Short mmCIF file of C-alpha atoms (C1' of nucleotides) in Angstrom, two decimals:
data_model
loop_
_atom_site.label_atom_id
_atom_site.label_comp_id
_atom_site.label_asym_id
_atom_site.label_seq_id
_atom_site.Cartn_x
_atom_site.Cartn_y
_atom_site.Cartn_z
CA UNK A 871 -160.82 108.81 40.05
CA UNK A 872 -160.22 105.87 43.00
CA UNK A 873 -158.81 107.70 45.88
CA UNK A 874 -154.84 106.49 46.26
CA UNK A 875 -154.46 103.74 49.15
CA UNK A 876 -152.37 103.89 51.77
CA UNK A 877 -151.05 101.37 54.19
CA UNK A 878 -148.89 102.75 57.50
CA UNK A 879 -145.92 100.35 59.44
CA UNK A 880 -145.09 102.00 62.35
CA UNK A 881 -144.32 100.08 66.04
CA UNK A 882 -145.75 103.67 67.43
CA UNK A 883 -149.59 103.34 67.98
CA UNK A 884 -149.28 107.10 68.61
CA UNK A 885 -148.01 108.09 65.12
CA UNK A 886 -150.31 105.65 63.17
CA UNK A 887 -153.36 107.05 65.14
CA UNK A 888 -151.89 110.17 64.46
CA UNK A 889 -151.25 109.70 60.68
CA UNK A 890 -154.66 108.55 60.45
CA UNK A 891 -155.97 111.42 61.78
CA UNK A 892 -154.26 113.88 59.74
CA UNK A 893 -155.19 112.05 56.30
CA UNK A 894 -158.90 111.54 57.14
CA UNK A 895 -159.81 114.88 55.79
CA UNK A 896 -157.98 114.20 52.87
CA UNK A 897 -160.82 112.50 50.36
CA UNK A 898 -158.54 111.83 47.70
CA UNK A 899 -156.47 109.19 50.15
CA UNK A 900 -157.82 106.30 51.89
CA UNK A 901 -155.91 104.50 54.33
CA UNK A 902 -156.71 100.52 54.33
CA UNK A 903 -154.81 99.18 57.19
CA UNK A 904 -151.83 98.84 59.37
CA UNK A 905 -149.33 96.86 60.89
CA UNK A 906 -146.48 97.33 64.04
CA UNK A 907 -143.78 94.56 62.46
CA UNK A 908 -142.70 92.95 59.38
CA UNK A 909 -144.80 90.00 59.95
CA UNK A 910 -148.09 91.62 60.26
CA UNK A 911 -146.96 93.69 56.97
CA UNK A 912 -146.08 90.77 54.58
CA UNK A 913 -149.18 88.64 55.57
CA UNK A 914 -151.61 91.83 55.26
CA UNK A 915 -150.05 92.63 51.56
CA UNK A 916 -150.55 88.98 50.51
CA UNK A 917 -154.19 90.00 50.67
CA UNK A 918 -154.63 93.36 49.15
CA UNK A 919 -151.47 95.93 48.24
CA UNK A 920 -152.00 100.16 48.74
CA UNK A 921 -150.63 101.83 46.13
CA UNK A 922 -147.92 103.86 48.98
CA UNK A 923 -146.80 102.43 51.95
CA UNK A 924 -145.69 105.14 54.76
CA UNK A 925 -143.09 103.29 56.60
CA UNK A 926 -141.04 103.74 59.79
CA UNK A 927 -137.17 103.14 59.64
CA UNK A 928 -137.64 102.37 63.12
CA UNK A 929 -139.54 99.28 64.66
CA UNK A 930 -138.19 98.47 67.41
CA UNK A 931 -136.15 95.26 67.27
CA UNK A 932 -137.04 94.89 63.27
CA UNK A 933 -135.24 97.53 61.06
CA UNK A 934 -137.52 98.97 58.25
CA UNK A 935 -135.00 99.08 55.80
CA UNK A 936 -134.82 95.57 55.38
CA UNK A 937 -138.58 95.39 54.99
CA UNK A 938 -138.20 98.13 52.60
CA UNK A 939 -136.20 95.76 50.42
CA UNK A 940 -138.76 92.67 50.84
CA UNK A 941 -141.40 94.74 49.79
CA UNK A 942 -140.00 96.00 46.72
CA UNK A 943 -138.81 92.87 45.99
CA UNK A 944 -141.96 91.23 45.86
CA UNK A 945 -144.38 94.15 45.06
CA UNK A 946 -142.50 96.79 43.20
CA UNK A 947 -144.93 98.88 41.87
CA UNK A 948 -146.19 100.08 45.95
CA UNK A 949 -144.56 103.52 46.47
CA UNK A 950 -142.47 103.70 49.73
CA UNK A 951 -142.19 106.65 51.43
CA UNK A 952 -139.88 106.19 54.89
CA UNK A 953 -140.66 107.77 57.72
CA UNK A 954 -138.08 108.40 60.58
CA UNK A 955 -137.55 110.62 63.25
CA UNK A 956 -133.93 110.99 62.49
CA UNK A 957 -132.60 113.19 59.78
CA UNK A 958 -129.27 111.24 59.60
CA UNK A 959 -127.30 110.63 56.39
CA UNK A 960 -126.80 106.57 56.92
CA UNK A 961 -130.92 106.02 56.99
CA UNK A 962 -131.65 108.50 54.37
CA UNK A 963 -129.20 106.74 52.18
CA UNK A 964 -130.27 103.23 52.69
CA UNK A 965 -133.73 103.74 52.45
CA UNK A 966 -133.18 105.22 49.16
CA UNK A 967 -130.75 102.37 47.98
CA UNK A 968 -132.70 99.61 49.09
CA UNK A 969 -136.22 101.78 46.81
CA UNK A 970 -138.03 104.37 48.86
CA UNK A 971 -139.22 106.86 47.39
CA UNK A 972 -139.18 109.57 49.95
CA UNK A 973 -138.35 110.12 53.10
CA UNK A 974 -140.67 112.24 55.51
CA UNK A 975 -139.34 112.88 59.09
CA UNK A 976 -142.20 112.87 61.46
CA UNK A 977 -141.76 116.29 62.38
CA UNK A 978 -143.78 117.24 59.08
CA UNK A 979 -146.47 119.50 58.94
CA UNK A 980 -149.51 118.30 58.07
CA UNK A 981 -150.13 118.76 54.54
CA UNK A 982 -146.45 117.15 54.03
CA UNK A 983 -147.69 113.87 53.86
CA UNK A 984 -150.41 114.08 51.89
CA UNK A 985 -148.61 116.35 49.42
CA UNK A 986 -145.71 113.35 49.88
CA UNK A 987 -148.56 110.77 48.79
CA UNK A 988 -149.30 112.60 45.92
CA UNK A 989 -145.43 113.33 44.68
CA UNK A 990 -144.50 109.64 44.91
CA UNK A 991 -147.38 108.04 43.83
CA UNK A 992 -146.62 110.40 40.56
CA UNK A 993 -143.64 108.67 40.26
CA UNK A 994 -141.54 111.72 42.09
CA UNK A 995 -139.24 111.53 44.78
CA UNK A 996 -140.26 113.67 47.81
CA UNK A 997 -137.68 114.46 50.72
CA UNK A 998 -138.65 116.64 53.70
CA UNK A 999 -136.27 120.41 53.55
CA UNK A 1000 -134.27 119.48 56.64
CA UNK A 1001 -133.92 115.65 54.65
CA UNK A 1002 -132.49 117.18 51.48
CA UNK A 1003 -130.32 119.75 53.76
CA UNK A 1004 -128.75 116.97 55.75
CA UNK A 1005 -127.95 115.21 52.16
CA UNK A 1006 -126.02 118.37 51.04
CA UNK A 1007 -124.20 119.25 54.44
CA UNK A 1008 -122.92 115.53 54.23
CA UNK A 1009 -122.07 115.95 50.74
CA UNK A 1010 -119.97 118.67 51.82
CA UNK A 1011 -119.00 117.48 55.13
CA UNK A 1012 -117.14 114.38 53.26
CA UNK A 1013 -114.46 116.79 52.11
CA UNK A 1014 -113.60 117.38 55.88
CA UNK A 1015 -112.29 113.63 56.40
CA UNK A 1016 -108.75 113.95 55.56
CA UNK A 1017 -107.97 110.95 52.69
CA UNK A 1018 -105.38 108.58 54.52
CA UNK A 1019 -103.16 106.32 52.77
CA UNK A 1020 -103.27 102.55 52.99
CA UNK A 1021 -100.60 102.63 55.70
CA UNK A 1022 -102.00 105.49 57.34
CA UNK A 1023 -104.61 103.60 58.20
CA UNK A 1024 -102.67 100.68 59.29
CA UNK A 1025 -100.48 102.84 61.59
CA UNK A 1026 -103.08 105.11 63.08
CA UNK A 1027 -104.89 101.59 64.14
CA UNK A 1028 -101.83 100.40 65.58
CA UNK A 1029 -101.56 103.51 67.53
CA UNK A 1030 -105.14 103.31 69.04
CA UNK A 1031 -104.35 100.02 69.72
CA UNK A 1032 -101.61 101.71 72.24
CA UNK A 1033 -98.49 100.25 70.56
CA UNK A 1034 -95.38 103.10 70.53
CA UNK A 1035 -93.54 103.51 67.15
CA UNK A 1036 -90.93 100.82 68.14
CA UNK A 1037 -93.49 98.42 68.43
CA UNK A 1038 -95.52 99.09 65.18
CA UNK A 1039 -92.51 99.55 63.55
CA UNK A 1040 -91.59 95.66 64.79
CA UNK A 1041 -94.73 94.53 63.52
CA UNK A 1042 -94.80 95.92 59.93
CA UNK A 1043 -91.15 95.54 59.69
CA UNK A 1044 -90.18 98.57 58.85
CA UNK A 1045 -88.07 101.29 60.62
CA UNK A 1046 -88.83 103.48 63.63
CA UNK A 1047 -88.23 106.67 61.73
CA UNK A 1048 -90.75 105.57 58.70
CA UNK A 1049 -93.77 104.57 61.50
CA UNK A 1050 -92.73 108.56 63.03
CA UNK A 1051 -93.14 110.02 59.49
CA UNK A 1052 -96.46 108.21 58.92
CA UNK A 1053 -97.29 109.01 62.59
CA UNK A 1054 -96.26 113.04 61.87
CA UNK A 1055 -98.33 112.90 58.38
CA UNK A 1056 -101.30 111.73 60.36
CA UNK A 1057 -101.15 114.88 62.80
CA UNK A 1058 -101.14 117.01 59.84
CA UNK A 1059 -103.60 115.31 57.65
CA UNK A 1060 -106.14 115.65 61.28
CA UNK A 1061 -104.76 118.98 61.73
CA UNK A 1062 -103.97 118.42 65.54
CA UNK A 1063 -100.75 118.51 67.68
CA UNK A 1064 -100.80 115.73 69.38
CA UNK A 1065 -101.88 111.86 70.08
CA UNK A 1066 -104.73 112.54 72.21
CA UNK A 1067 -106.10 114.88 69.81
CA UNK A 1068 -105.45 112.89 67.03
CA UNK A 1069 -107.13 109.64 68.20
CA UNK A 1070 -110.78 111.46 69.51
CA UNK A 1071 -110.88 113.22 66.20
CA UNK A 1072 -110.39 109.56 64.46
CA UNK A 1073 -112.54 108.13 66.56
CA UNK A 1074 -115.30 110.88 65.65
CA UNK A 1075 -114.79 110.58 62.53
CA UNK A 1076 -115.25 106.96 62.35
CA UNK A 1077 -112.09 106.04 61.28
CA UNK A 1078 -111.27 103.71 64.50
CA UNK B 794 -165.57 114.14 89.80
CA UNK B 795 -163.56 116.04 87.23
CA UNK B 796 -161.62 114.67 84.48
CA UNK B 797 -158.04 115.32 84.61
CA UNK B 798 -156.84 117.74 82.05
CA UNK B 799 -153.21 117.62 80.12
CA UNK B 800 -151.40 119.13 78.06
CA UNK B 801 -149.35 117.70 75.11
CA UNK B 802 -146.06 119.46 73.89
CA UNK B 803 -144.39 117.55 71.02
CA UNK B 804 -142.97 118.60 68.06
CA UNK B 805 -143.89 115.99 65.96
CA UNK B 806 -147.85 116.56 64.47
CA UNK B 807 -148.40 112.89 64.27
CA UNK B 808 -148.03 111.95 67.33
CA UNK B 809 -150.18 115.11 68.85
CA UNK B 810 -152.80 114.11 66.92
CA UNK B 811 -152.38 110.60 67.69
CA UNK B 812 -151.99 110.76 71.41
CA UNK B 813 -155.21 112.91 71.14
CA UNK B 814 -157.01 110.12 69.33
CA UNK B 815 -156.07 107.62 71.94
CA UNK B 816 -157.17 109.41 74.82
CA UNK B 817 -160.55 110.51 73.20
CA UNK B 818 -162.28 107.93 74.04
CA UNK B 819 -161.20 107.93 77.79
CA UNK B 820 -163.64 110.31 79.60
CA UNK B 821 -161.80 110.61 82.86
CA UNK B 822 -159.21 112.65 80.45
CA UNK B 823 -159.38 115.56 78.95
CA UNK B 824 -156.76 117.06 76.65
CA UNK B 825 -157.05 121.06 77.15
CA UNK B 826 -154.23 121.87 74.44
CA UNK B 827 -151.17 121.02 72.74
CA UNK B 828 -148.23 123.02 71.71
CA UNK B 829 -144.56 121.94 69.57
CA UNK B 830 -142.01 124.20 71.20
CA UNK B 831 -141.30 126.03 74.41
CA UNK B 832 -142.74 129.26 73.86
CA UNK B 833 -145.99 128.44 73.14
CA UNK B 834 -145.79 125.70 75.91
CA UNK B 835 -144.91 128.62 78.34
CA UNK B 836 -147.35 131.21 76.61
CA UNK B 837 -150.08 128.72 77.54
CA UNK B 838 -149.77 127.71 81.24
CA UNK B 839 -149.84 131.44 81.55
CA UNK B 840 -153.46 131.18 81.14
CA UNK B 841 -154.18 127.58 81.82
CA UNK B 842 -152.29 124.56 83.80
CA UNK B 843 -153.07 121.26 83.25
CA UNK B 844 -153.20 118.41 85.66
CA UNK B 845 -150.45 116.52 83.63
CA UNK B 846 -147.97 117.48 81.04
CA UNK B 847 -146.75 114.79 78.40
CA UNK B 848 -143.50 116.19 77.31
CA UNK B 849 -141.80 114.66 74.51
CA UNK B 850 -138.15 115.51 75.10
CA UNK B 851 -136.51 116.31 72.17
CA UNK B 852 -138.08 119.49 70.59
CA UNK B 853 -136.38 119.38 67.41
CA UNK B 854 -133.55 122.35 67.97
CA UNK B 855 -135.23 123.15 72.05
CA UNK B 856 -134.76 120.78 74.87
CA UNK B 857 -137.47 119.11 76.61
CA UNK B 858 -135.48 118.53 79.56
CA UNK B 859 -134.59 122.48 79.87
CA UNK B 860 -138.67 122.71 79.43
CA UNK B 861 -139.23 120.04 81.96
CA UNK B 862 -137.08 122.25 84.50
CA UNK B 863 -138.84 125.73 83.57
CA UNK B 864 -142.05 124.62 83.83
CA UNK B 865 -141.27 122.73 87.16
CA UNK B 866 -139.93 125.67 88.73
CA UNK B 867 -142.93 127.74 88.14
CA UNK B 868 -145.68 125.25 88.30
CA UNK B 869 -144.63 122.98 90.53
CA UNK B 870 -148.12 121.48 90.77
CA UNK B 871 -147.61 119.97 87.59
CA UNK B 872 -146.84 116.21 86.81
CA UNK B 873 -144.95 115.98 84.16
CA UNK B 874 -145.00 112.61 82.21
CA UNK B 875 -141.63 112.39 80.05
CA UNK B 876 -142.09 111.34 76.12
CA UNK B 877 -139.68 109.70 74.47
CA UNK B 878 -138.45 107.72 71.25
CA UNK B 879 -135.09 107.16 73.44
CA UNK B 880 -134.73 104.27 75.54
CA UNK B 881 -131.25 105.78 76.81
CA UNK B 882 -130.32 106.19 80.57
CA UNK B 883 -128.89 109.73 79.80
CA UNK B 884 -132.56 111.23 78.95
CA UNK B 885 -133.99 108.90 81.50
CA UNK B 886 -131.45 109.98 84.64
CA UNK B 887 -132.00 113.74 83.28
CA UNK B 888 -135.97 113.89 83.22
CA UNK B 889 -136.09 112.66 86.65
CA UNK B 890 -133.58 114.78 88.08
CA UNK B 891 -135.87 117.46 86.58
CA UNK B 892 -138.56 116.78 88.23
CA UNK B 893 -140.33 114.79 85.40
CA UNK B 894 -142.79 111.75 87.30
CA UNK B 895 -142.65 109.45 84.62
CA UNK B 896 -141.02 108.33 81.63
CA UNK B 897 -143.52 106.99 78.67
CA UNK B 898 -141.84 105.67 75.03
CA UNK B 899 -143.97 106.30 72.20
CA UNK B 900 -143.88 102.86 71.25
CA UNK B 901 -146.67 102.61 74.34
CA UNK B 902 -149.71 100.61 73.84
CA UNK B 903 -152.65 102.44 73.72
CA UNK B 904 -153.69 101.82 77.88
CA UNK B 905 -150.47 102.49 78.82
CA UNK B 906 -150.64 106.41 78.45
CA UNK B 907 -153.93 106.40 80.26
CA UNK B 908 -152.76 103.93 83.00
CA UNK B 909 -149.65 106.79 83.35
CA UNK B 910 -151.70 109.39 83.60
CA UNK B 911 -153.55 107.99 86.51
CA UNK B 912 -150.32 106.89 88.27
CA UNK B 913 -148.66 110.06 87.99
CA UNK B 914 -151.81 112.19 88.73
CA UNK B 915 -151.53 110.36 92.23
CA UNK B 916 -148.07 111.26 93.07
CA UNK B 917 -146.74 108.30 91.87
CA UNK B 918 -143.95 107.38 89.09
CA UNK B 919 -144.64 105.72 85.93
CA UNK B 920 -141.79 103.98 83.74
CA UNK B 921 -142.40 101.69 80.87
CA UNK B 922 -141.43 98.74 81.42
CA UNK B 923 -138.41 98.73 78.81
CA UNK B 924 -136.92 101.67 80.32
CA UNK B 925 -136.78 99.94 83.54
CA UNK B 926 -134.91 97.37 82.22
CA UNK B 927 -132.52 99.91 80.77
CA UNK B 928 -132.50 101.46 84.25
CA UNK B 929 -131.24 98.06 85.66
CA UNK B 930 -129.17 97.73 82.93
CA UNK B 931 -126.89 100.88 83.23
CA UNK B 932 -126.80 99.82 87.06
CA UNK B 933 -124.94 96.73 86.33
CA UNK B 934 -123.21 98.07 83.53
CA UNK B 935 -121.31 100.97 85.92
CA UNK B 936 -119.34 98.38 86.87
CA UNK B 937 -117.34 98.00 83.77
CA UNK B 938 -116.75 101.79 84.06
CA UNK B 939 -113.80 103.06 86.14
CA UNK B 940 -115.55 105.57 88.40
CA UNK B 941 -113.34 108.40 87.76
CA UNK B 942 -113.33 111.63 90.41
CA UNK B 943 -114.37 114.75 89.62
CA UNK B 944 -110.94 116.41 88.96
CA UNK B 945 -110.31 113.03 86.77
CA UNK B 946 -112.92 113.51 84.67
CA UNK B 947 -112.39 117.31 84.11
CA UNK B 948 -108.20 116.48 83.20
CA UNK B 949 -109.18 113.64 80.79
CA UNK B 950 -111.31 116.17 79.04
CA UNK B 951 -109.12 118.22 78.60
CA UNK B 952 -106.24 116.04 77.75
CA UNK B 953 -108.65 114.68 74.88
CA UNK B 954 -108.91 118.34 73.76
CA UNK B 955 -105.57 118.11 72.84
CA UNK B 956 -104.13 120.30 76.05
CA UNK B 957 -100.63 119.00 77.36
CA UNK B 958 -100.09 118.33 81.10
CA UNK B 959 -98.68 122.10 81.49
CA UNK B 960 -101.20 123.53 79.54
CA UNK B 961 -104.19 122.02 81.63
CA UNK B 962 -102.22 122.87 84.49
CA UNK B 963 -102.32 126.92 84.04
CA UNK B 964 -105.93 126.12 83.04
CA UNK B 965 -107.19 124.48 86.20
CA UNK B 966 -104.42 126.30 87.99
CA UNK B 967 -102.93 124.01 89.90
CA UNK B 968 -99.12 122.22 89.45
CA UNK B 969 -97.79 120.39 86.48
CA UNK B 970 -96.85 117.78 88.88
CA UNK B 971 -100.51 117.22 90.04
CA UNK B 972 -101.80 117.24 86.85
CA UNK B 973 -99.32 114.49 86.15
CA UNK B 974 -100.44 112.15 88.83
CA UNK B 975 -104.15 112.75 87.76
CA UNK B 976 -102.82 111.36 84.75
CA UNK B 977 -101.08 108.34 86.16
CA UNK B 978 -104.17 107.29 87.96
CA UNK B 979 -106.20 107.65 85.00
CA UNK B 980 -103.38 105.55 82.88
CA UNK B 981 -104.07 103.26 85.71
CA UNK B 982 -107.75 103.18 86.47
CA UNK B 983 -108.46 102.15 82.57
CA UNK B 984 -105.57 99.98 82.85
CA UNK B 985 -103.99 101.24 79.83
CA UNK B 986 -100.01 102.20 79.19
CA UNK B 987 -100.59 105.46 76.83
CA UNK B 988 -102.72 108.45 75.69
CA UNK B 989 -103.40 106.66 72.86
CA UNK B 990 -105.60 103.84 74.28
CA UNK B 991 -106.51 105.69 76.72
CA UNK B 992 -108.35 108.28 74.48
CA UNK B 993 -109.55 105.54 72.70
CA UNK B 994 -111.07 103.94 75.36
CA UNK B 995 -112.84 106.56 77.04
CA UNK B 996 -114.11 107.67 73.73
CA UNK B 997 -115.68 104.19 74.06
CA UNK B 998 -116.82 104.18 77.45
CA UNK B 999 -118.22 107.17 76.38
CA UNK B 1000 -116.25 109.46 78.67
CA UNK B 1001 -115.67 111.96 76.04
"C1'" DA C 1302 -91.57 105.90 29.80
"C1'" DG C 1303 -92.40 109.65 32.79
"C1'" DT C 1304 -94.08 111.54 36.90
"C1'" DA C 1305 -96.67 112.01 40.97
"C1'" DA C 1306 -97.77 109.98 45.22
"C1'" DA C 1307 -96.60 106.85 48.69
"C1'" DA C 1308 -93.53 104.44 51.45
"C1'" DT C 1309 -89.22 104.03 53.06
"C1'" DC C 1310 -85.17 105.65 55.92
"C1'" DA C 1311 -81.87 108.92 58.68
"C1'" DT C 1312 -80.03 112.35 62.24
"C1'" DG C 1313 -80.36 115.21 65.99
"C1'" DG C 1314 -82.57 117.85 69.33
"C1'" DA C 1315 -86.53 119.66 72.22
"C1'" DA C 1316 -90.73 118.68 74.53
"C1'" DA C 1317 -93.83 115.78 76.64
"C1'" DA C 1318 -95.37 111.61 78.75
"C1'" DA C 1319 -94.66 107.48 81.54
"C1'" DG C 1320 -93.02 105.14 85.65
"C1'" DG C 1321 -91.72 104.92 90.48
"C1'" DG C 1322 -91.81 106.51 94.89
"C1'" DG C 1323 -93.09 109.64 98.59
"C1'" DA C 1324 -95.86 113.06 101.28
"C1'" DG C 1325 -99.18 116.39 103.45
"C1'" DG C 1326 -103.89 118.40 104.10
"C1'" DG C 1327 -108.98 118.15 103.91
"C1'" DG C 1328 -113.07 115.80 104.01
"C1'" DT C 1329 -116.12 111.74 104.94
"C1'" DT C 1330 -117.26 107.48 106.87
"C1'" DT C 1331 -117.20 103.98 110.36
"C1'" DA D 278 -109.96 108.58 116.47
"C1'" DA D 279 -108.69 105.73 112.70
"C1'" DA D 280 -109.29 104.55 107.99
"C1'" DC D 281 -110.07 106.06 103.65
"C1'" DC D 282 -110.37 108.80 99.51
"C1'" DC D 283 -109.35 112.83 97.02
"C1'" DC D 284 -106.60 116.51 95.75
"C1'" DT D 285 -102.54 118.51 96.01
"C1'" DC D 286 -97.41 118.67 95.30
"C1'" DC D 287 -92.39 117.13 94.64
"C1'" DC D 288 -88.11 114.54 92.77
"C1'" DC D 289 -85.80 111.72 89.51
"C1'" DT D 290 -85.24 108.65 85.40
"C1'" DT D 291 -86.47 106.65 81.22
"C1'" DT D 292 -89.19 106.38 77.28
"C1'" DT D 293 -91.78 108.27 73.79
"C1'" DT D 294 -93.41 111.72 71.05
"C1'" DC D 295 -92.87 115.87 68.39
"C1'" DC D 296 -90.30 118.85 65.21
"C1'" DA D 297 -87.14 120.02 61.34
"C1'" DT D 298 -84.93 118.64 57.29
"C1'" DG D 299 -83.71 115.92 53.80
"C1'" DA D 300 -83.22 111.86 50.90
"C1'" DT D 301 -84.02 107.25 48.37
"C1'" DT D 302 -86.88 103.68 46.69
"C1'" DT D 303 -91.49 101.70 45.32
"C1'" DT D 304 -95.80 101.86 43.46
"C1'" DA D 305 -99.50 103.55 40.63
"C1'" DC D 306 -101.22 106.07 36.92
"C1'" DT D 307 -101.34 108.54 32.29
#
DNA sequence: AGTAAAATCATGGAAAAAGGGGAGGGGTTT
DNA sequence: AAACCCCTCCCCTTTTTCCATGATTTTACT
């Protein structure tokens, strides 16, 4: 049996030398080559294509996600497996919507990746632990952003903006007393007590 | 003369093994050891300092920085050389304060570790060049930033925290009225009319 | 067509914030 | 010593928000 190729994009030197090092022992992976951008990449898989392709989310000023997609585009049968050093929902997800098959943080122990190689190039998906408990707390964590209505969302805006009730009220023509009940729904849908509350919470939660 | 021994802490394998791999071919260095959190870090200077440290500074769940301050305080005699992903003033500003003699971002070319080494080992400071740039930038950048006193900063925390003017008084004990004009000038040094914007903005400006 | 959710409006009162103006004491800088 | 900033405090007025309670009309969905 050929041993399974491997090709690492990474802007770090460090972590390809390190990578490198780590799979060497490994006789049942070889790893052909390298590259730091999404240049380098493309022209060295116009040549010769690994059958996994370890790649950083990360390089620098080029995002890795969108070379995840170019690559699958054009060579869909190379397994990608992301690497990252951040366990955050938004790259996790992307990476997986745009056809990785894993994602590895770069925290992983050493037999990780090699027992990642083998899971994806078997068709598998392979997360790291921490990867698949970030997907669950978020999962959960979605239930904690209170579900605003349309105008909730216009009037909470408006507020951030700075505008009192009198003037929102003027500019969706509609009454001072409807903009307070919208404006005393959103205190209870954030749980908080007041406008100063209210807006850091929305702003933590994205919402503004 | 003898080479200069360090000492890698990093909790990310990869990039142990790749700094490792870069600096094996440079005989005026000699890595003595390498450990991923602060225990063992601390365990090992018990028996052994290095010359120079390269301390990454995020230590999954521990803090390099809190590291970077132990380890100062006890062996003074050794330069630390900061190691970061993070091109962000915060980490920057905080390693130095801590006594940290250089600031490296793993994105470094191979010679640049090496050449950082050296400098360090000689008293002096080592920065990559991008996070000078970011060190210029944040200079220039302060200007767009009300500078806010002490007693400013600690009322508009609290007023984000949802607190009301006589409720931050009893806390800081001083008068509702003073707490008041702290507010005022705040209103007025981010030249906004409410608590609304206000929140907003300094959750921007990243006040709060 | 029926009903649940959303959006609309109202009244009245209490609490808090905003705006304006003034003032004294402590510390630092020039 | 004068100038300056910061922190502290006060008074008064107006505006805005917050709270309670209740009701009508749209809109959206089964």
């Amino acid at each position: 049996m050929n041993a399974i190729t491997v090709f690492i994009v990474d802007d770090h030197f460090m972590v390809i030398e390190g990578i490198q090092a780590l799979l060497l022992p490994e006789n049942s992976i070889q790893v052909i080559g390298h590259a730091s951008n999404t240049a380098s990449c493309m022209s060295f898989l116009q040549h010769q294509q690994p059958d996994v392709m370890l790649l950083d989310i990360n390089l620098g000023a080029e995002s890795g996600i969108d070379l995840c997609t170019m690559v699958k585009k054009t060579y869909p049968q190379i397994m990608i497996l992301a690497l990252s050093t951040f366990n955050q929902f938004s790259f996790i997800d992307k990476m997986i919507d745009n056809g990785a098959s894993g994602y590895l943080l770069k925290n992983a122990e050493g037999h990780e990746i090699s027992e990642a190689i083998h899971t994806v190039i078997k068709g598998g998906t392979y997360l790291s632990k921490e990867v698949t408990e970030t997907l669950k707390a978020v999962e959960e964590g979605k239930k904690d952003k209170p579900a605003l209505t349309r105008r909730e969302k216009e009037v909470l805006e408006l507020i951030a903006d700075g505008l009192t009730n009198q003037e929102i009220a003027d500019k969706l023509f509609i009454a001072l007393s409807t903009v307070d009940s919208h404006r005393k729904n959103l205190l209870a849908k954030f749980d908080v007590k007041n406008t100063a509350s209210l807006i850091r919470l929305a702003a933590r939660l994205q919402f503004i």
